[in-house]
mmCIF file of C-alpha atoms in Angstrom:
data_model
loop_
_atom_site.group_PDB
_atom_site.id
_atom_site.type_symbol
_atom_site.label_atom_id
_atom_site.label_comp_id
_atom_site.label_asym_id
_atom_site.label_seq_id
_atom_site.Cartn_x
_atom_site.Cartn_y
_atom_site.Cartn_z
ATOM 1 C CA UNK A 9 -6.857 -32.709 1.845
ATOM 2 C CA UNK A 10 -6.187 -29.312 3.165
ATOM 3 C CA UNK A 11 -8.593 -26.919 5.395
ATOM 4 C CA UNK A 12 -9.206 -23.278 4.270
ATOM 5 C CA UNK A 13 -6.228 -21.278 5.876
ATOM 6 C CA UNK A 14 -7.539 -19.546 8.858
ATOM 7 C CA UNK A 15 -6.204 -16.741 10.429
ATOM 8 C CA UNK A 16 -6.362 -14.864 13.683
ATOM 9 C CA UNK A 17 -4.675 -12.506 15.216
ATOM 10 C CA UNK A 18 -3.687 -12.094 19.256
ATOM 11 C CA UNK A 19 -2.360 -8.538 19.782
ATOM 12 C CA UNK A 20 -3.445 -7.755 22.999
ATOM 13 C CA UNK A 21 -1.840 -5.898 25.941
ATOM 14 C CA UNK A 22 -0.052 -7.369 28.983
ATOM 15 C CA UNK A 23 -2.004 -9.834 31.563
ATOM 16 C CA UNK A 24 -1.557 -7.236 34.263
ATOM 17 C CA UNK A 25 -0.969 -9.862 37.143
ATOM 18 C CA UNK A 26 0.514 -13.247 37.950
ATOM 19 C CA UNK A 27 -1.791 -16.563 36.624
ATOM 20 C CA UNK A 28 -5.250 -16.421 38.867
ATOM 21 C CA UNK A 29 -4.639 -12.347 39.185
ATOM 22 C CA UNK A 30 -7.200 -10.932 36.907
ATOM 23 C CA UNK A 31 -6.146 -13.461 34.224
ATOM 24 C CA UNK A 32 -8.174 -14.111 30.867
ATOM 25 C CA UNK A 33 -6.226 -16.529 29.489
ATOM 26 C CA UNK A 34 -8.519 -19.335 29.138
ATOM 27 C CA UNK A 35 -10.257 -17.128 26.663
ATOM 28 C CA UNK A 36 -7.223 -16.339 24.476
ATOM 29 C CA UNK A 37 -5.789 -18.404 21.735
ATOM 30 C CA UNK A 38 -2.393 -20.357 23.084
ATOM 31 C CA UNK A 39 0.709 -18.136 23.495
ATOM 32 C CA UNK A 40 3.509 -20.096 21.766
ATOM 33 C CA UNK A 41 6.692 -18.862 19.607
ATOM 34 C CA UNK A 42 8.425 -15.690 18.525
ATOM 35 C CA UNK A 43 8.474 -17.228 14.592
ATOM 36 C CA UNK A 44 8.177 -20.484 13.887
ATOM 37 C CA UNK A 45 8.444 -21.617 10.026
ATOM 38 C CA UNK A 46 8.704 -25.264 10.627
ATOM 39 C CA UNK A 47 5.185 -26.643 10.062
ATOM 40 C CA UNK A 48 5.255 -29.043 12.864
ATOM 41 C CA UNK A 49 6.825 -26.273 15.558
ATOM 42 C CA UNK A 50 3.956 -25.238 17.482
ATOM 43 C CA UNK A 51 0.596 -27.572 18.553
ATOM 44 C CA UNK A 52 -1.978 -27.800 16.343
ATOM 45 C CA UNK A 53 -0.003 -26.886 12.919
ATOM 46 C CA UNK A 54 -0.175 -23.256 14.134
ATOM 47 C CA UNK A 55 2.296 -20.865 12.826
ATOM 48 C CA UNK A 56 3.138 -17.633 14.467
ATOM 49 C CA UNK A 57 4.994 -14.552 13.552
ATOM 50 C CA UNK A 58 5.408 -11.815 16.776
ATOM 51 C CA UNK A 59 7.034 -9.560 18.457
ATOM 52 C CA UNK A 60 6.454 -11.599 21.685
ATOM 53 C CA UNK A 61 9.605 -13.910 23.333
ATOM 54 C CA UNK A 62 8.568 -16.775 25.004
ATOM 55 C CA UNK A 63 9.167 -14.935 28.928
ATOM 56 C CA UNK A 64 7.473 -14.433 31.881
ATOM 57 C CA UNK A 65 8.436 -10.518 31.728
ATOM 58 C CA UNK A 66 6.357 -10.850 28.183
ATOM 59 C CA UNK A 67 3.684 -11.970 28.945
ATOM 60 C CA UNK A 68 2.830 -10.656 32.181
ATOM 61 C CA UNK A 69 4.425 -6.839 31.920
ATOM 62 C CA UNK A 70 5.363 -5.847 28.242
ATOM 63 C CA UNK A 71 3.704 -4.825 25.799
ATOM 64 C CA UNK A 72 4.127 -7.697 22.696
ATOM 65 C CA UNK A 73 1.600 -9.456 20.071
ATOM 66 C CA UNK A 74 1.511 -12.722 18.494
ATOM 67 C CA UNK A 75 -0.325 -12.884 15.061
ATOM 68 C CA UNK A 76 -1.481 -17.013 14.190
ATOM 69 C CA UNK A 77 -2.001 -19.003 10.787
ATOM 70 C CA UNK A 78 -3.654 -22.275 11.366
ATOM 71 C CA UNK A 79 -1.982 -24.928 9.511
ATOM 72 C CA UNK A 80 -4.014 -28.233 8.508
ATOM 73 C CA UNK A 81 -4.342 -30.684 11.126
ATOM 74 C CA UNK A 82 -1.703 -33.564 11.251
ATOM 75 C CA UNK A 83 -0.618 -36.627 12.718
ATOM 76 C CA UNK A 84 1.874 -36.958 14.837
ATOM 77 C CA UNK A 85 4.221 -39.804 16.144
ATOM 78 C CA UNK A 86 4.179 -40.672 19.535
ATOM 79 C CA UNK A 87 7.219 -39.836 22.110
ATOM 80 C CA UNK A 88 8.675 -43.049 23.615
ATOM 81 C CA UNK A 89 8.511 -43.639 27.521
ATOM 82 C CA UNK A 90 12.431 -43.379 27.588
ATOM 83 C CA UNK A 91 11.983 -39.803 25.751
ATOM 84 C CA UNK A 92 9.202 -38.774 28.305
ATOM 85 C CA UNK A 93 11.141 -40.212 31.253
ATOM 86 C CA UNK A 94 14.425 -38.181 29.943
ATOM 87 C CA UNK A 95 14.194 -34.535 30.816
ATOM 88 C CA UNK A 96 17.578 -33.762 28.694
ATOM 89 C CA UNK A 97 15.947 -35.116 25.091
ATOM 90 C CA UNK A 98 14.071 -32.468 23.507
ATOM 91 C CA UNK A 99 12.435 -34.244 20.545
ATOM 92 C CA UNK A 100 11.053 -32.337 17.698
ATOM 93 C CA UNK A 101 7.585 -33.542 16.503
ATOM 94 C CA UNK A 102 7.542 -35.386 13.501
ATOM 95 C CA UNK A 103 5.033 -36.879 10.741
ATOM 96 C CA UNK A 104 3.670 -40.347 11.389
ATOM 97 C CA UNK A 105 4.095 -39.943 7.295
ATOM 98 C CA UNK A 106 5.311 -38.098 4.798
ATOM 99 C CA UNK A 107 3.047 -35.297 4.043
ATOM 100 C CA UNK A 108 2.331 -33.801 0.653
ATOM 101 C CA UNK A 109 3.380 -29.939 -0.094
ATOM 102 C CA UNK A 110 0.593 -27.859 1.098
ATOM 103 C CA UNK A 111 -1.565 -26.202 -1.749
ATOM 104 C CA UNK A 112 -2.042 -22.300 -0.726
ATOM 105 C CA UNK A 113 -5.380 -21.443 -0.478
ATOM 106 C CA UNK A 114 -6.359 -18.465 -3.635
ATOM 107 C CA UNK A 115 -6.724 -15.219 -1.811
ATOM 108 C CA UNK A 116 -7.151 -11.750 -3.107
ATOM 109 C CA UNK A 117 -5.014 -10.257 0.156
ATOM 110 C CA UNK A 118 -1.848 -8.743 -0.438
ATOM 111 C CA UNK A 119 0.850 -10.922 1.488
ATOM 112 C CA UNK A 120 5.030 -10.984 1.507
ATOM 113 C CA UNK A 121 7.848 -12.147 3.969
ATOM 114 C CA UNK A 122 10.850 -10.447 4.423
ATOM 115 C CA UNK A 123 13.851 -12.161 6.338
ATOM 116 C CA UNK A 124 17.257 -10.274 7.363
ATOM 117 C CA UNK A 125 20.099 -9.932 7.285
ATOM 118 C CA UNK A 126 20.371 -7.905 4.368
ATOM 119 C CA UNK A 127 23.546 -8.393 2.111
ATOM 120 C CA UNK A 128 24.303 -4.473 2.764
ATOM 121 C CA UNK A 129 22.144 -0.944 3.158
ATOM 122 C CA UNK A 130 20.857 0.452 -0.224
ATOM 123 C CA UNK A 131 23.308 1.906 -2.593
ATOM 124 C CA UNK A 132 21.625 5.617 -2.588
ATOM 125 C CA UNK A 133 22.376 5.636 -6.392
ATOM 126 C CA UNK A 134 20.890 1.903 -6.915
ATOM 127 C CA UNK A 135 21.468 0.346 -9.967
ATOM 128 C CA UNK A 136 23.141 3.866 -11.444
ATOM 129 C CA UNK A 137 26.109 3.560 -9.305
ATOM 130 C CA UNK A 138 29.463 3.824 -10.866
ATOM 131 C CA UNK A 139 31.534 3.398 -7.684
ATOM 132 C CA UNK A 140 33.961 0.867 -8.110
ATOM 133 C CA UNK A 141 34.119 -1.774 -5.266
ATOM 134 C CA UNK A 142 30.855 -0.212 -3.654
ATOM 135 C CA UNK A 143 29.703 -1.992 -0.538
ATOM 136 C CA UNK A 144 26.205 -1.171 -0.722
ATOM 137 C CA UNK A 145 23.653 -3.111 -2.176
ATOM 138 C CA UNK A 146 22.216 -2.611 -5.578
ATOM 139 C CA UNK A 147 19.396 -5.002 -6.091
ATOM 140 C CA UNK A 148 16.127 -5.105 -4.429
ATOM 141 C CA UNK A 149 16.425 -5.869 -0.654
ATOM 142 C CA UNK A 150 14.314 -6.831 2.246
ATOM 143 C CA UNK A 151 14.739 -3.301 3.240
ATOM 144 C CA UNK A 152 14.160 -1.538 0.029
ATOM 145 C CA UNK A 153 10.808 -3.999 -0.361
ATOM 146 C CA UNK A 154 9.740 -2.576 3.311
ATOM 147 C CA UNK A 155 10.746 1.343 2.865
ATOM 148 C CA UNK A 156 8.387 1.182 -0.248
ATOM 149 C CA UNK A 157 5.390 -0.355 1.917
ATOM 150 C CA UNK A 158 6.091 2.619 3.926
ATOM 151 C CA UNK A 159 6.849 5.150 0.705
ATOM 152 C CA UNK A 160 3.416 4.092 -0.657
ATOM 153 C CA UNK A 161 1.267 5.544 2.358
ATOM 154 C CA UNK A 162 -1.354 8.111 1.259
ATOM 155 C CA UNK A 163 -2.780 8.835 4.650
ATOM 156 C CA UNK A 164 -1.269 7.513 7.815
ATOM 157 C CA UNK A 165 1.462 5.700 8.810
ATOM 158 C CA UNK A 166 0.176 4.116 12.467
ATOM 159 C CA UNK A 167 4.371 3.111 14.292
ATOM 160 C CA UNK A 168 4.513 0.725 17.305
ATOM 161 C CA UNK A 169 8.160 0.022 17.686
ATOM 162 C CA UNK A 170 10.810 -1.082 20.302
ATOM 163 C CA UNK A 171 13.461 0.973 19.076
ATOM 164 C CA UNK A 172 14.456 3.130 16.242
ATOM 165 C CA UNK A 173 17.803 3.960 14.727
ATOM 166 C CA UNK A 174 17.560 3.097 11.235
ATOM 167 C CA UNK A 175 17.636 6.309 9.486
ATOM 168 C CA UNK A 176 16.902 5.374 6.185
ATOM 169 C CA UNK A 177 13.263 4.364 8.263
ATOM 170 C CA UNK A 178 12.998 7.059 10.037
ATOM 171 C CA UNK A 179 13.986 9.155 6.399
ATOM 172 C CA UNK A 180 11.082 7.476 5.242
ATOM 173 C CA UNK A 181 8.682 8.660 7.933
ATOM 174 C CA UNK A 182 9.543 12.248 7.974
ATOM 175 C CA UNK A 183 9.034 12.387 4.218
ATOM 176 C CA UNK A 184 5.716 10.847 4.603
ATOM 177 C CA UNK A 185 5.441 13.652 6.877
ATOM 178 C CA UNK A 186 6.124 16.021 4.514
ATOM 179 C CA UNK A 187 3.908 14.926 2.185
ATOM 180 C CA UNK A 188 1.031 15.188 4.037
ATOM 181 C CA UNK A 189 0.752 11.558 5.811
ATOM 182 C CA UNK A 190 -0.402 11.309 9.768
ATOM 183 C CA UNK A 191 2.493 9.749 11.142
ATOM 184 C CA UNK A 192 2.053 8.547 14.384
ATOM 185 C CA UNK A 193 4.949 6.660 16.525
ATOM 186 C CA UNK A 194 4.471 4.598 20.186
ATOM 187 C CA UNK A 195 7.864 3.782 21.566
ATOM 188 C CA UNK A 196 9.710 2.601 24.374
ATOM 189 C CA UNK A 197 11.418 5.097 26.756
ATOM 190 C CA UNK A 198 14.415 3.718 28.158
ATOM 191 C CA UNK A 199 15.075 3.284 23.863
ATOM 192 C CA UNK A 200 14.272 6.155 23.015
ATOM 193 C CA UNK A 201 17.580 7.472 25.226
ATOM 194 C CA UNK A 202 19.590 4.916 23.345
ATOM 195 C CA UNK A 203 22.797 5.678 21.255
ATOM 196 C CA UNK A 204 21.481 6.949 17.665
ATOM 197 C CA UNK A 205 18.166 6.865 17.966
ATOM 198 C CA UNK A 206 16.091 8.411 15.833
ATOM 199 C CA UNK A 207 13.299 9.525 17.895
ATOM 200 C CA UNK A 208 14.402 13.532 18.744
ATOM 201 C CA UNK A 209 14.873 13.451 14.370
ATOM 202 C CA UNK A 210 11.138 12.666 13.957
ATOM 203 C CA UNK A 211 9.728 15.138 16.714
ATOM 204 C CA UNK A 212 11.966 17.822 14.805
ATOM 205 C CA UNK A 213 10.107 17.404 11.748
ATOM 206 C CA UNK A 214 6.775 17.797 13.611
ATOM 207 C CA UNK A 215 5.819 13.751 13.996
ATOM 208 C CA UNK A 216 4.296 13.392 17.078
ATOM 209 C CA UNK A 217 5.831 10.606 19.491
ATOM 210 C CA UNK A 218 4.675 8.978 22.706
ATOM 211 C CA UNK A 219 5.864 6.095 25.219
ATOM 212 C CA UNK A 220 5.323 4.049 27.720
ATOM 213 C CA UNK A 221 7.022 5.734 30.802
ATOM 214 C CA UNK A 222 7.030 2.120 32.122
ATOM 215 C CA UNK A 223 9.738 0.263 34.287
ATOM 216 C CA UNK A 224 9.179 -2.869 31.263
ATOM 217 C CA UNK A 225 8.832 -2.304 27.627
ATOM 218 C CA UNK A 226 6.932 -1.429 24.465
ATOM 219 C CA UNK A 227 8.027 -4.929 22.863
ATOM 220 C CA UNK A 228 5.817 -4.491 19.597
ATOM 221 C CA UNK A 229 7.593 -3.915 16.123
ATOM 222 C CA UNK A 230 4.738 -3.370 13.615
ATOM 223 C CA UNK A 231 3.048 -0.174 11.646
ATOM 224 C CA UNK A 232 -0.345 -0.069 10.096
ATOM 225 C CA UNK A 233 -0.713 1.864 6.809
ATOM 226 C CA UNK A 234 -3.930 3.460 5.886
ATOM 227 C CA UNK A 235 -5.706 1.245 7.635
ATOM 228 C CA UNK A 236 -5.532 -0.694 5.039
ATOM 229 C CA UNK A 237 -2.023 -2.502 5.681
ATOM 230 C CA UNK A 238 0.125 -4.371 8.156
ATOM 231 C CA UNK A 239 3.683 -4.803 8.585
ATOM 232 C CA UNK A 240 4.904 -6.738 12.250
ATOM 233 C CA UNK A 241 7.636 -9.546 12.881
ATOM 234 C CA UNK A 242 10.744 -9.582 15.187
ATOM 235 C CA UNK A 243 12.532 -6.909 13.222
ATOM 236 C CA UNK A 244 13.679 -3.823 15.147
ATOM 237 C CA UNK A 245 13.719 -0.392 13.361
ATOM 238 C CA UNK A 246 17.611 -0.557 13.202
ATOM 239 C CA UNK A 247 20.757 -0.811 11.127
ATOM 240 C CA UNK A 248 22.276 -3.902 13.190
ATOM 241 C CA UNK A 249 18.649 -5.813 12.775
ATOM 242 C CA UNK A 250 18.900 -5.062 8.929
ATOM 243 C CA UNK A 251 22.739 -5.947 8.632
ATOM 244 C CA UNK A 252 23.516 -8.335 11.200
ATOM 245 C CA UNK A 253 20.371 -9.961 12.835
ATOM 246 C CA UNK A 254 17.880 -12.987 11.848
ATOM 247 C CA UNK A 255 14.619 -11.398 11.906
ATOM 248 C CA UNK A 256 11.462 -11.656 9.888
ATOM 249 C CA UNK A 257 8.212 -9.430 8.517
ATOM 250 C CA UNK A 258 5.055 -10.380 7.652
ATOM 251 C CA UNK A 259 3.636 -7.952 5.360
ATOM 252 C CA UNK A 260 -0.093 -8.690 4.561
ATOM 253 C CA UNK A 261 -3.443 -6.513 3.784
ATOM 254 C CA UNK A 262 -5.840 -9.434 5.436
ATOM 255 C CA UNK A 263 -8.428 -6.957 6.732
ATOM 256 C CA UNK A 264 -8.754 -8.903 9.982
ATOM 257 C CA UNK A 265 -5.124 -8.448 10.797
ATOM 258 C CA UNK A 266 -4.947 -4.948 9.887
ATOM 259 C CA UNK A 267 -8.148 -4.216 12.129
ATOM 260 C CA UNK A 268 -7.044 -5.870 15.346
ATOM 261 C CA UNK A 269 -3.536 -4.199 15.022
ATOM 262 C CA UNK A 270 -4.896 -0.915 14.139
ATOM 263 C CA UNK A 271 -7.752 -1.511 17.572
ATOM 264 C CA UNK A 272 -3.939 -2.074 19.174
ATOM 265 C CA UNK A 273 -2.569 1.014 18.244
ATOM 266 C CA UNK A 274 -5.342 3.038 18.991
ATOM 267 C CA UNK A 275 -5.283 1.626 22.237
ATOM 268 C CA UNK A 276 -1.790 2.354 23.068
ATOM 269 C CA UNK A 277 -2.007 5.611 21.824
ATOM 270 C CA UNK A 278 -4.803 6.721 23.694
ATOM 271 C CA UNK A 279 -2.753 4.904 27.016
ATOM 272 C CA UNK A 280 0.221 6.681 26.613
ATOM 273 C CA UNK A 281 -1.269 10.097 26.302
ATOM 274 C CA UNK A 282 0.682 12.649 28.232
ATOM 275 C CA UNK A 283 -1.848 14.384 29.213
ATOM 276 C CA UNK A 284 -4.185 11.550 30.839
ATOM 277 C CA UNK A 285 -0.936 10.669 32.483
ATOM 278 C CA UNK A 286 -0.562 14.004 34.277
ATOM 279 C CA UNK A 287 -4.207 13.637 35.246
ATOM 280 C CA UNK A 288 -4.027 10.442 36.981
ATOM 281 C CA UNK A 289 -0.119 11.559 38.372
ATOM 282 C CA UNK A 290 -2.527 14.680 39.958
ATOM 283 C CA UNK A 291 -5.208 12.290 41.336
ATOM 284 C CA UNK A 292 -2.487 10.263 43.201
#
């Protein structure tokens, strides 16, 4: 009943002009939703996870992504004239039928999702912890799951992130740092500046940082690991996203993914490159 699961990837920098200046889009995949997890929210079954918001300013002048999974094809019941003639009903789509639970498709690709908030930040003494009324949290987290993705690096640890402040994150990258791992971190400027982040921390311990020096942002929240993995959603690098905020990871070795997010970060990195930007600031 069910296709093979496909999946493609659109991480891809910003348009760089109004529609009909310079604009590819008719050769991109559609640019829907943040996250949807409803089956029936976007067209076509698809699924997306990103760092992207459904804007003008994000499409056409930050720097986002939008990962898809293609869902099997469905049928859909028609809208009535009333619903189409009424601007103020916003009707979500619905089965012509109820639809069987989809089968997942066997797959030898490492894959997880994460969703915050978290009930509290990690207890540092975990389950050891003889503190009565503790507030931290003792059991496995969304947050403990993702600082061991990041813990297990052998080789590089490949940042694109909005914002940092998170320190037990950025604790995690300067002890990959220590232990030998090429960390690399792309950021956004004005964020950078922001109260508690954690940027100056990781130049101290020798992990080298660049930005965007842009009037919009570096939107994207994922990090590549190895090469081999890749970890992007809405979540921010920061203690209010990990307490407070919904937000979601998608954590997933499907070599594909990895590659096109890795081809992004490469690509940013080699943009924001102080020292091609004082070449073309000299050329002007």
């Amino acid at each position: 009943q069910y296709q093979q699961q496909q999946q493609y990837n659109n991480a891809y920098p910003p348009l760089g002009g109004a529609p009909g200046e310079n604009d590819d889009r008719a050769s991109r995949p559609p640019m829907n939703y943040a996250a949807a997890a409803h089956p029936y929210a976007l067209p076509n079954g698809n699924n997306s996870a990103a760092a992207t918001n459904t804007a003008y300013n994000n499409s056409y002048n930050n720097n986002n992504n939008a990962n898809f999974q293609q869902q099997p094809q469905q049928q859909y019941s028609t809208p009535t004239q009333q619903e189409l003639n009424t601007t103020s009903i916003i009707r979500p789509a619905v089965p012509s039928q109820p639809l069987p639970i989809p089968q997942f498709v066997p797959s030898t690709d490492y894959f997880d999702c994460l969703f915050f908030p978290d009930p509290g930040m990690p207890c540092r003494n975990g389950a050891n912890c003889r503190r009565q009324n503790c507030e931290y949290a003792h059991k496995e987290t969304s947050l403990t799951k993702f600082l061991a993705q990041l813990r297990a690096a052998k080789k590089s640890l490949d940042v694109c992130v909005f914002t940092i402040t998170c320190n037990e994150i950025a604790s995690e990258l300067v002890d990959a740092k220590k232990r030998g791992v090429l960390v690399r971190v792309i950021t956004d400027d004005e964020q950078s500046l922001s109260e508690g982040s954690d940027i100056e921390t990781l130049r101290n311990a020798g992990i080298e940082v660049r930005m965007d020096k842009s009037k919009f942002h570096m939107h994207n929240k994922f990090v590549v690991i190895d090469n081999k993995m890749l970890i992007n959603g809405s979540f921010n690098w920061t203690r209010s996203a990990v307490l407070n905020n919904r937000e979601n990871v998608i954590i997933t070795s499907q070599p594909m993914l990895v590659a096109r997010f890795a081809e992004q970060h490469a690509m940013l990195w080699a943009h924001y490159d102080p020292t091609r930007r004082q070449v073309m600031e000299s050329l002007i």
